[in-house]
Protein backbone atom coordinates (compact mmCIF):
# COMPACT_ATOMS: atom_id res chain seq x y z
CA MET A 1 -129.40 -26.91 -150.80
CA ASP A 2 -126.10 -25.20 -151.59
CA ARG A 3 -124.91 -28.37 -153.31
CA GLN A 4 -124.12 -27.76 -156.99
CA ARG A 5 -125.69 -30.11 -159.50
CA GLU A 6 -123.38 -32.07 -161.77
CA ALA A 7 -123.18 -31.00 -165.41
CA PRO A 8 -125.88 -32.73 -167.48
CA ARG A 9 -124.56 -35.95 -169.03
CA ILE A 10 -125.55 -36.58 -172.64
CA VAL A 11 -124.89 -40.06 -174.03
CA VAL A 12 -124.73 -40.44 -177.82
CA GLY A 13 -124.55 -43.66 -179.81
CA VAL A 14 -121.87 -43.68 -182.50
CA ASP A 15 -121.65 -46.30 -185.26
CA GLY A 16 -120.11 -44.47 -188.21
CA SER A 17 -123.39 -43.90 -190.03
CA PRO A 18 -124.41 -40.45 -191.30
CA ALA A 19 -127.29 -40.41 -188.78
CA SER A 20 -124.97 -41.16 -185.86
CA GLN A 21 -122.59 -38.44 -187.04
CA ALA A 22 -125.51 -35.99 -187.09
CA ALA A 23 -126.51 -37.24 -183.61
CA LEU A 24 -122.97 -36.61 -182.35
CA ARG A 25 -122.98 -33.05 -183.72
CA TRP A 26 -126.45 -32.45 -182.22
CA ALA A 27 -125.39 -33.80 -178.82
CA VAL A 28 -122.33 -31.51 -178.70
CA ARG A 29 -124.41 -28.46 -179.67
CA TYR A 30 -127.03 -29.34 -177.04
CA ALA A 31 -124.35 -29.90 -174.39
CA GLY A 32 -123.01 -26.43 -175.15
CA LEU A 33 -126.46 -24.94 -174.51
CA VAL A 34 -126.95 -26.72 -171.18
CA SER A 35 -123.29 -26.72 -170.04
CA GLY A 36 -123.32 -30.49 -170.29
CA ARG A 37 -120.78 -33.17 -171.06
CA VAL A 38 -120.98 -35.66 -173.92
CA GLU A 39 -120.15 -39.33 -173.79
CA ALA A 40 -119.89 -40.98 -177.24
CA VAL A 41 -120.55 -44.71 -176.95
CA ALA A 42 -119.88 -47.32 -179.63
CA ALA A 43 -120.83 -50.96 -179.19
CA TRP A 44 -119.22 -54.06 -180.60
CA ASP A 45 -120.10 -57.69 -180.27
CA LEU A 46 -118.80 -60.96 -181.60
CA PRO A 47 -120.92 -62.65 -184.25
CA GLY A 48 -122.92 -65.45 -182.69
CA ALA A 49 -122.10 -64.40 -179.13
CA ALA A 50 -125.79 -64.25 -178.26
CA SER A 51 -126.82 -67.34 -180.20
CA TRP A 52 -125.54 -70.57 -181.70
CA SER A 53 -125.60 -69.22 -185.26
CA ALA A 54 -121.83 -68.78 -185.50
CA PRO A 55 -118.75 -69.32 -183.39
CA ALA A 56 -118.27 -66.58 -180.79
CA VAL A 57 -114.90 -65.69 -182.29
CA ASP A 58 -114.02 -63.09 -184.86
CA ALA A 59 -110.39 -63.54 -185.79
CA THR A 60 -110.40 -60.24 -187.68
CA PHE A 61 -111.73 -58.06 -184.85
CA ASP A 62 -109.13 -55.85 -183.19
CA GLU A 63 -110.47 -53.97 -180.17
CA GLU A 64 -107.58 -51.51 -180.10
CA GLU A 65 -108.16 -50.71 -183.78
CA ALA A 66 -111.89 -50.25 -183.08
CA GLU A 67 -111.04 -47.80 -180.28
CA ARG A 68 -108.73 -45.88 -182.63
CA ARG A 69 -111.49 -45.76 -185.26
CA LEU A 70 -113.94 -44.40 -182.67
CA VAL A 71 -111.51 -41.67 -181.63
CA GLU A 72 -110.79 -40.85 -185.29
CA GLU A 73 -114.48 -40.73 -186.17
CA VAL A 74 -115.23 -38.31 -183.34
CA ARG A 75 -112.25 -36.18 -184.41
CA THR A 76 -113.37 -36.23 -188.07
CA VAL A 77 -116.95 -35.25 -187.22
CA LEU A 78 -116.16 -32.60 -184.61
CA GLY A 79 -112.64 -31.45 -185.38
CA GLU A 80 -109.76 -31.60 -182.93
CA ASP A 81 -111.18 -28.99 -180.53
CA GLY A 82 -114.68 -30.48 -180.49
CA ALA A 83 -113.36 -34.02 -180.04
CA SER A 84 -111.35 -32.97 -176.99
CA THR A 85 -114.60 -32.18 -175.17
CA VAL A 86 -116.14 -35.63 -175.77
CA HIS A 87 -115.44 -38.74 -173.72
CA GLN A 88 -115.37 -41.82 -175.98
CA ARG A 89 -116.16 -45.38 -174.88
CA LEU A 90 -116.11 -48.63 -176.82
CA VAL A 91 -118.22 -51.27 -175.07
CA ARG A 92 -118.71 -54.92 -175.91
CA GLY A 93 -122.34 -55.95 -176.18
CA ASN A 94 -125.56 -55.61 -178.08
CA PRO A 95 -125.87 -51.94 -179.16
CA VAL A 96 -129.35 -51.53 -177.62
CA ASP A 97 -128.25 -52.98 -174.27
CA VAL A 98 -124.99 -51.00 -174.29
CA LEU A 99 -126.75 -47.68 -174.97
CA VAL A 100 -129.56 -48.26 -172.46
CA ASP A 101 -126.99 -49.21 -169.79
CA ALA A 102 -124.84 -46.17 -170.65
CA ALA A 103 -127.93 -43.95 -170.38
CA ASP A 104 -128.49 -44.99 -166.76
CA GLY A 105 -128.13 -41.75 -164.80
CA ALA A 106 -127.78 -39.67 -167.96
CA ASP A 107 -129.88 -36.61 -168.68
CA MET A 108 -130.40 -37.58 -172.32
CA LEU A 109 -129.66 -40.35 -174.81
CA VAL A 110 -129.09 -39.24 -178.41
CA VAL A 111 -129.16 -41.73 -181.29
CA GLY A 112 -129.28 -41.52 -185.05
CA SER A 113 -132.54 -42.39 -186.77
CA ARG A 114 -130.87 -45.15 -188.79
CA GLY A 115 -127.52 -46.76 -188.23
CA ARG A 116 -125.36 -49.01 -190.35
CA GLY A 117 -127.85 -51.87 -190.62
CA GLY A 118 -131.50 -52.13 -191.46
CA PHE A 119 -133.74 -51.44 -194.40
CA SER A 120 -133.19 -48.29 -196.43
CA ARG A 121 -136.85 -47.30 -196.21
CA ALA A 122 -137.14 -47.67 -192.44
CA LEU A 123 -137.91 -44.40 -190.68
CA LEU A 124 -136.28 -45.57 -187.46
CA GLY A 125 -133.49 -48.09 -187.23
CA SER A 126 -133.81 -51.02 -184.87
CA VAL A 127 -131.46 -49.50 -182.26
CA SER A 128 -133.23 -46.13 -182.16
CA HIS A 129 -136.58 -47.92 -181.99
CA GLN A 130 -135.51 -50.36 -179.27
CA THR A 131 -133.93 -47.74 -177.01
CA ALA A 132 -137.43 -46.42 -176.26
CA HIS A 133 -137.16 -48.04 -172.81
CA ALA A 134 -134.03 -46.07 -171.89
CA PRO A 135 -134.02 -44.59 -168.37
CA CYS A 136 -133.84 -40.99 -169.62
CA PRO A 137 -135.27 -38.80 -172.38
CA ILE A 138 -134.22 -39.80 -175.91
CA THR A 139 -133.53 -37.62 -178.92
CA ILE A 140 -133.51 -39.29 -182.32
CA VAL A 141 -131.61 -37.34 -184.98
CA ARG A 142 -131.97 -37.81 -188.73
CA ALA A 143 -128.90 -37.73 -190.95
CA ASP A 144 -127.88 -34.33 -192.26
CA VAL A 145 -129.10 -33.83 -195.80
CA SER A 146 -125.61 -32.77 -196.83
CA ALA A 147 -124.10 -35.91 -195.25
CA ALA A 148 -126.62 -38.35 -196.73
């Protein structure tokens, strides 16, 4: 029983929305309280990759540019020092599946209440609603009033 437990792992979904930015700030503050580590995860997928509605090719998508935007977003939200404490991952796939998979073995999944898509009057976005079956506790964060 002298084995030390790993630092709590907090996974946070990032999509550029005000709610995901608030979720990222919340996750970093929480990690500071529990001596945890934060993993910011962004998902991307090709239009039509999961159906026949469109060709599974997006000639304008640049994965390296998307990775740079993720790093820049984390830096913009948290500042240089805060960003250096967060591990960023860009993963191809449906956002719900990507976040639930990333949450496997995590101590908490943090998502914004509404992301980039959806209806403006929805209380929970589809991703935050559908991650209810994640393998760990979930925290859903509303957008900061000042950022909305």
